Coordinates of N, CA and C in Angstrom, one line a residue:
M1 N 0.7 -1.1 -0.3 CA 0.3 -0.2 0.1 C 0.5 1.1 -0.2
E2 N 0.6 2.6 -0.7 CA 1.5 3.6 -0.9 C 1.4 4.3 0.7
R3 N 1.9 4.9 1.0 CA 1.8 5.8 1.9 C 1.4 7.1 1.5
D4 N 0.3 8.0 2.4 CA 0.5 9.2 1.6 C 0.9 10.0 2.7
A5 N 2.3 11.0 1.7 CA 2.9 12.0 2.3 C 2.6 12.4 3.7
T6 N 0.9 12.6 4.0 CA 0.6 13.2 4.6 C 1.2 12.5 6.4
D7 N 0.4 11.1 6.1 CA 0.7 10.1 7.0 C 1.6 10.1 7.4
G8 N 1.0 10.9 9.5 CA 1.8 10.8 10.8 C 3.2 11.6 10.5
L9 N 3.5 12.5 9.7 CA 4.7 12.3 9.8 C 5.1 14.1 10.6
G10 N 3.6 14.7 11.0 CA 4.2 16.4 11.4 C 4.1 17.1 10.9
S11 N 4.9 17.8 11.0 CA 5.7 19.0 9.9 C 7.1 18.7 10.3
S12 N 7.8 17.9 9.5 CA 9.1 17.1 9.0 C 9.5 17.6 7.8
P13 N 10.8 18.4 7.8 CA 10.9 17.9 5.8 C 11.1 17.2 5.2
I14 N 10.8 15.7 6.2 CA 10.6 14.2 5.3 C 9.4 14.4 4.7
E15 N 8.4 15.0 5.6 CA 7.1 15.4 5.4 C 6.9 16.5 4.1
L16 N 7.9 17.2 4.3 CA 7.5 18.2 2.8 C 8.5 17.6 1.4
D17 N 9.5 16.5 1.3 CA 10.4 15.6 0.3 C 9.4 14.8 0.0
L18 N 8.9 14.5 1.2 CA 7.4 13.8 0.0 C 6.6 14.4 -0.4
L19 N 6.2 14.7 -0.3 CA 5.7 16.1 -1.2 C 5.6 16.1 -2.5
Y20 N 6.9 16.9 -2.1 CA 7.7 17.1 -3.8 C 7.7 15.7 -4.6
N21 N 8.2 14.5 -3.4 CA 7.9 13.4 -4.7 C 6.7 13.2 -5.4
E22 N 5.3 13.7 -4.5 CA 4.4 12.6 -5.3 C 4.2 13.5 -6.6
I23 N 4.8 14.9 -5.9 CA 4.2 15.8 -7.3 C 5.3 15.4 -8.6
D24 N 6.2 15.1 -8.1 CA 6.8 14.7 -9.3 C 7.0 13.3 -10.0
K25 N 6.3 12.5 -9.1 CA 5.6 11.2 -9.9 C 4.4 11.3 -10.5
L26 N 3.5 12.7 -9.9 CA 2.3 12.9 -10.9 C 2.6 13.7 -12.6
Y27 N 3.8 14.4 -12.2 CA 4.2 14.7 -14.0 C 5.3 13.9 -14.5
H28 N 5.9 13.0 -13.9 CA 6.5 12.0 -14.4 C 5.5 11.1 -15.2
A29 N 4.2 10.5 -14.3 CA 3.5 9.3 -15.0 C 3.0 10.6 -16.0
Y30 N 2.3 12.0 -16.1 CA 2.0 12.9 -17.0 C 2.9 12.7 -18.2
A31 N 3.9 13.1 -18.6 CA 4.7 13.1 -19.5 C 4.9 11.7 -20.0
R32 N 4.8 10.8 -19.8 CA 5.2 9.1 -20.2 C 3.9 9.3 -21.2
G33 N 2.9 9.7 -20.3 CA 1.1 9.1 -20.8 C 1.6 10.2 -22.5
C34 N 1.8 11.1 -22.6 CA 2.3 12.0 -23.8 C 3.0 11.4 -24.4
G35 N 3.9 10.5 -24.2 CA 4.8 10.1 -24.8 C 6.2 10.6 -24.9
L36 N 6.5 10.9 -23.7 CA 7.7 11.9 -23.4 C 8.8 11.9 -21.9
S37 N 9.5 12.4 -22.6 CA 10.5 12.4 -21.4 C 9.9 13.4 -20.1
D38 N 10.9 13.1 -19.2 CA 10.5 14.2 -18.5 C 10.9 15.8 -18.7
C39 N 12.0 15.9 -19.3 CA 12.6 16.6 -19.4 C 12.4 17.7 -21.1
A40 N 11.8 16.4 -22.4 CA 11.3 17.1 -22.9 C 9.7 17.7 -22.7
Y41 N 9.6 17.3 -21.3 CA 8.0 17.7 -21.4 C 8.0 19.4 -21.6
W42 N 9.0 19.2 -19.5 CA 9.1 20.4 -19.2 C 9.7 21.6 -20.7
M43 N 10.6 21.4 -21.4 CA 10.6 21.4 -22.6 C 9.6 22.0 -23.4
L44 N 8.9 21.4 -23.7 CA 7.6 21.8 -24.5 C 6.2 22.7 -24.1
Y45 N 6.3 22.3 -22.2 CA 5.9 23.3 -21.5 C 6.3 24.9 -21.6
D46 N 7.8 24.7 -21.7 CA 8.5 26.3 -21.5 C 7.9 26.9 -23.4
L47 N 8.2 25.9 -24.4 CA 7.7 26.7 -25.0 C 6.2 27.2 -25.5
V48 N 5.6 26.5 -25.0 CA 4.4 26.7 -24.8 C 4.1 28.0 -24.1
L49 N 4.7 28.4 -22.5 CA 4.5 29.4 -22.1 C 5.1 30.8 -22.4
A50 N 6.1 30.4 -23.8 CA 7.3 31.4 -24.1 C 6.5 31.7 -25.9
G51 N 5.3 31.3 -26.5 CA 4.5 31.5 -27.7 C 4.8 30.5 -28.3
G52 N 5.8 29.9 -28.2 CA 6.8 28.6 -28.8 C 7.8 28.3 -29.9
E53 N 8.2 29.7 -28.8 CA 9.9 30.0 -29.3 C 11.0 30.1 -28.2
L54 N 11.9 29.7 -27.9 CA 13.3 29.7 -26.7 C 14.3 29.7 -27.6
P55 N 15.3 30.1 -27.1 CA 16.7 30.2 -27.3 C 17.0 28.4 -26.4
L56 N 17.7 28.2 -26.7 CA 18.4 27.0 -26.3 C 19.3 26.8 -24.9
V57 N 19.6 28.2 -24.1 CA 20.2 28.3 -23.4 C 19.0 29.1 -22.2
R58 N 18.4 28.7 -22.9 CA 17.0 28.9 -21.7 C 16.5 28.0 -20.8
F59 N 16.8 26.3 -21.7 CA 16.0 25.3 -20.8 C 17.3 24.9 -20.1
T60 N 18.2 25.2 -20.2 CA 19.1 24.9 -19.3 C 19.7 26.0 -17.8
T61 N 19.1 26.8 -18.3 CA 19.1 27.9 -17.2 C 17.8 27.7 -16.2
S62 N 16.7 27.4 -17.1 CA 15.4 27.2 -16.9 C 14.9 26.3 -15.5
W63 N 15.8 24.9 -16.1 CA 15.2 24.0 -15.2 C 16.8 23.0 -14.5
S64 N 16.5 22.3 -13.9 CA 17.5 22.2 -13.7 C 18.0 20.1 -13.9
Y65 N 18.5 20.5 -15.2 CA 18.5 19.6 -16.0 C 20.1 20.0 -16.7
S66 N 20.9 18.7 -16.8 CA 22.4 19.1 -17.4 C 22.1 19.6 -18.6
K67 N 23.3 19.8 -19.4 CA 23.7 20.0 -20.8 C 23.0 19.0 -21.1
Q68 N 23.9 18.3 -21.2 CA 23.2 16.5 -21.9 C 22.1 16.0 -22.1
T69 N 21.4 16.0 -20.7 CA 20.3 15.8 -20.6 C 19.2 17.0 -21.7
V70 N 19.4 18.4 -21.4 CA 18.4 18.8 -22.5 C 19.3 18.8 -23.7
N71 N 20.2 18.2 -24.1 CA 20.9 18.3 -25.8 C 19.9 17.1 -26.1
S72 N 20.0 15.9 -25.3 CA 19.3 14.6 -25.8 C 17.7 14.5 -25.2
A73 N 17.5 15.8 -25.4 CA 15.6 16.2 -25.1 C 15.3 16.6 -26.3
L74 N 16.1 17.3 -26.4 CA 16.0 18.1 -27.9 C 16.2 17.8 -29.0
K75 N 17.3 16.4 -29.1 CA 17.0 15.5 -30.3 C 16.2 15.2 -30.1
S76 N 15.5 14.0 -29.0 CA 14.5 13.0 -29.1 C 13.3 14.2 -29.9
L77 N 13.2 15.2 -29.1 CA 12.2 16.1 -29.8 C 11.8 16.0 -31.3
Q78 N 13.3 16.7 -31.8 CA 13.2 17.0 -33.2 C 13.0 15.6 -33.9
A79 N 13.7 14.6 -33.4 CA 13.5 13.5 -34.1 C 12.2 13.5 -34.1
N80 N 11.4 13.4 -33.8 CA 9.5 13.1 -33.5 C 8.5 14.3 -34.1
G81 N 9.6 15.3 -34.8 CA 8.9 16.3 -35.6 C 8.4 16.8 -34.8
L82 N 8.5 17.7 -33.4 CA 7.9 17.8 -32.7 C 8.8 19.8 -32.2
V83 N 9.9 20.0 -32.9 CA 10.9 20.8 -32.7 C 11.5 21.0 -33.6
E84 N 12.0 22.7 -34.1 CA 13.3 22.8 -34.9 C 13.9 23.7 -34.6
L85 N 15.1 23.4 -34.7 CA 16.4 24.6 -34.0 C 16.9 25.2 -35.7
A86 N 16.7 26.4 -35.0 CA 17.0 27.2 -36.0 C 18.4 27.9 -35.2
F87 N 19.3 29.0 -35.8 CA 20.2 29.8 -35.5 C 19.5 31.3 -35.1
M88 N 20.0 32.1 -33.9 CA 19.2 33.0 -33.7 C 19.2 34.2 -34.4
E89 N 18.6 35.2 -34.6 CA 18.7 36.3 -35.9 C 19.8 36.8 -35.2
G90 N 20.9 36.9 -36.4 CA 22.1 37.7 -36.3 C 23.4 37.1 -35.2
S91 N 23.2 35.6 -35.5 CA 23.9 34.7 -34.4 C 24.8 33.1 -35.5
R92 N 26.0 33.1 -35.1 CA 26.0 32.3 -35.7 C 26.1 31.2 -34.6
K93 N 26.1 31.5 -33.4 CA 26.2 30.2 -32.2 C 25.1 30.1 -31.2
S94 N 24.2 31.0 -31.4 CA 23.0 30.9 -30.3 C 22.2 30.3 -31.2
K95 N 21.4 29.1 -30.9 CA 20.4 28.6 -31.0 C 19.0 28.8 -30.4
L96 N 18.3 28.5 -31.1 CA 16.5 28.6 -30.4 C 15.6 27.4 -31.0
A97 N 15.8 27.0 -29.6 CA 14.6 25.7 -30.7 C 13.0 26.4 -31.0
R98 N 12.3 26.1 -32.0 CA 10.4 26.7 -32.3 C 9.9 25.1 -32.2
L99 N 8.1 25.1 -32.0 CA 7.6 24.6 -31.6 C 7.0 24.5 -33.4
T100 N 7.2 22.6 -34.3 CA 6.8 22.8 -35.1 C 5.3 22.8 -35.0
D101 N 4.6 22.5 -36.7 CA 2.9 22.1 -36.2 C 3.0 20.9 -35.8
A102 N 3.4 20.2 -35.8 CA 3.6 18.7 -34.8 C 3.2 19.1 -33.5
G103 N 4.6 19.6 -33.3 CA 4.6 20.6 -31.8 C 3.5 21.3 -31.2
R104 N 2.7 22.2 -32.0 CA 2.2 22.7 -31.4 C 0.6 21.9 -31.2
A105 N 0.4 20.8 -32.4 CA -0.9 19.9 -32.3 C -0.6 19.1 -30.7
L106 N 0.5 19.2 -30.3 CA 0.8 17.9 -29.4 C 0.7 18.9 -27.6
S107 N 0.6 19.8 -28.3 CA 0.8 20.7 -27.2 C -0.1 21.4 -26.4
Q108 N -0.9 21.4 -28.0 CA -2.6 21.5 -27.5 C -3.2 20.6 -26.8
E109 N -3.0 19.4 -27.5 CA -4.0 18.5 -27.0 C -3.4 18.0 -25.6
R110 N -2.0 18.1 -25.1 CA -1.4 17.5 -23.5 C -0.8 19.0 -23.3
I111 N -0.4 20.0 -23.6 CA 0.5 20.6 -22.1 C -0.3 21.4 -22.1
E112 N -0.7 21.9 -23.2 CA -1.6 23.3 -22.4 C -3.2 22.6 -21.6
P113 N -3.3 21.4 -21.5 CA -4.1 21.5 -20.8 C -3.9 21.0 -19.6
A114 N -2.8 20.2 -19.4 CA -2.0 20.0 -18.1 C -1.7 21.5 -17.7
I115 N -1.4 22.8 -18.3 CA -0.6 23.9 -17.8 C -2.2 24.6 -17.3
E116 N -3.4 24.1 -18.1 CA -5.1 25.1 -17.0 C -5.2 23.8 -16.2
A117 N -4.7 22.9 -16.1 CA -5.5 21.4 -14.9 C -4.5 22.7 -13.7
E118 N -2.7 22.9 -14.1 CA -2.2 23.4 -12.5 C -3.0 24.6 -12.1
R119 N -3.3 25.5 -12.7 CA -4.2 26.5 -12.7 C -5.4 26.7 -12.2
R120 N -6.4 25.4 -12.1 CA -7.0 25.4 -11.5 C -7.0 24.4 -9.7
A121 N -6.0 24.3 -10.0 CA -5.5 23.5 -8.7 C -5.0 24.6 -7.6
F122 N -4.0 25.3 -8.6 CA -3.4 26.1 -7.5 C -4.7 27.3 -7.1
E123 N -5.8 27.9 -8.8 CA -7.2 28.7 -7.3 C -7.5 28.1 -6.7
T124 N -7.3 26.9 -5.9 CA -7.8 26.0 -5.2 C -7.4 26.7 -4.0
L125 N -7.1 27.1 -4.1 CA -6.3 27.9 -2.3 C -6.6 29.6 -2.9
D126 N -7.4 30.3 -1.7 CA -7.3 31.4 -1.8 C -6.1 32.4 -2.2
E127 N -6.0 33.6 -2.6 CA -4.9 34.3 -3.2 C -3.8 34.7 -1.7
E128 N -4.1 34.5 -0.4 CA -3.6 34.7 0.5 C -2.4 33.7 0.9
E129 N -3.1 32.1 0.8 CA -2.5 31.0 0.5 C -2.2 31.0 -0.7
R130 N -1.9 31.4 -1.7 CA -1.2 31.2 -2.7 C 0.0 31.9 -2.8
R131 N 0.3 33.5 -2.2 CA 1.0 34.1 -1.8 C 2.2 33.5 -0.7
T132 N 1.5 32.9 -0.5 CA 1.7 32.3 1.2 C 2.8 30.8 0.8
L133 N 1.9 30.0 0.2 CA 3.2 29.0 -0.2 C 4.2 29.8 -1.2
I134 N 3.9 30.6 -2.2 CA 4.9 30.4 -3.1 C 6.3 31.2 -2.0
H135 N 6.2 31.9 -0.9 CA 6.2 32.8 0.1 C 7.3 31.8 0.9
L136 N 7.2 30.9 1.0 CA 7.4 29.5 1.9 C 8.1 28.8 1.5
V137 N 7.6 28.4 -0.2 CA 8.7 27.8 -0.3 C 9.9 28.6 -1.2
K138 N 10.1 29.3 -1.5 CA 11.1 30.1 -1.6 C 12.1 30.5 -0.3
R139 N 11.8 30.3 0.5 CA 12.1 31.0 1.4 C 12.9 29.9 2.1
Y140 N 12.5 28.7 1.6 CA 12.7 27.1 2.3 C 13.9 26.7 1.1
A141 N 13.8 27.3 -0.1 CA 14.6 27.0 -0.5 C 16.2 27.6 -0.6
V142 N 15.6 28.4 -0.2 CA 17.2 29.8 0.1 C 18.1 29.0 1.2
A143 N 17.3 28.8 1.8 CA 17.8 28.3 3.3 C 18.4 26.5 3.5
L144 N 17.2 25.7 2.6 CA 18.3 24.3 2.1 C 19.9 24.6 1.2
E145 N 19.2 25.4 0.2 CA 21.0 26.1 -0.3 C 21.9 25.9 0.3
E146 N 21.3 27.1 1.3 CA 22.6 27.9 2.5 C 22.9 26.3 2.9
Q147 N 22.3 25.5 3.9 CA 22.4 24.5 5.0 C 23.0 23.9 4.2
I148 N 23.2 23.2 3.1 CA 23.5 21.8 1.6 C 24.7 22.4 1.6
S149 N 25.6 23.6 1.4 CA 26.6 24.2 1.3 C 27.7 24.5 1.9
T150 N 27.1 24.5 3.4 CA 27.7 24.0 4.0 C 28.4 22.2 4.6
C151 N 27.8 21.2 4.5 CA 28.5 20.1 4.3 C 28.7 19.8 2.8
T152 N 28.6 20.0 1.9 CA 29.5 20.0 0.7 C 30.0 21.0 -0.1
P153 N 31.2 21.1 0.2 CA 32.1 22.0 0.2 C 32.9 22.0 -1.3
N154 N 32.3 21.2 -1.7 CA 33.2 21.8 -3.0 C 32.2 21.0 -4.4
A155 N 30.8 21.5 -3.7 CA 29.6 21.1 -4.5 C 29.3 22.7 -5.2
P156 N 29.3 22.9 -6.8 CA 29.1 23.8 -7.5 C 28.6 24.6 -6.9
N157 N 28.0 26.4 -7.1 CA 26.9 26.8 -6.9 C 25.9 26.6 -8.2
T158 N 24.7 27.0 -8.0 CA 23.8 26.9 -9.2 C 23.0 28.7 -9.3

C-alpha cells in the first residue's frame, strides 16, 4: 500500500520531501503518458508558455537538467518532428527551439490542458494562501541551499 505523504509525519522536512516526490511522480506519469521524457515535457511546457520559441540556453537555466540531458531531449523532440532548431537572428552560435505544427498540435492536446489543470489546482487556494505558499517555498529553498552548501564544500554553486 502506498503511503500518503502526510501520514503521521507532522511537520518535518521529510514530509515536504515526500510531498515534492508525489508531485514529481504525477508529472513523470503525465509526461510518459504524452510519450515524452520528463525533460522533453518541461521543454515543451516552456515553449508553450513562451509562445512557441525559446533560445536553447533558456532550457539549461530554467530547469535543473544538465546540458547533456537537455540536448538529448531536444534531439528526441526534433527526431519526432515536434521542434525545429534554428540559429538566432544575427548569431552563428546561439540557437533557438521552435515548435513545429506537430509540436503545436501535441502541445494543444496535452501540454496546455496540464497547464490549465495546474492553474485550476492552484486556484483552489485563496490569494493569500497562494502568496504564502510561494513565499515559504522560496524561503525554504534558499535556506536549504545555504545549509546544503555547508556540508558539501566542493559543490558547484547554482
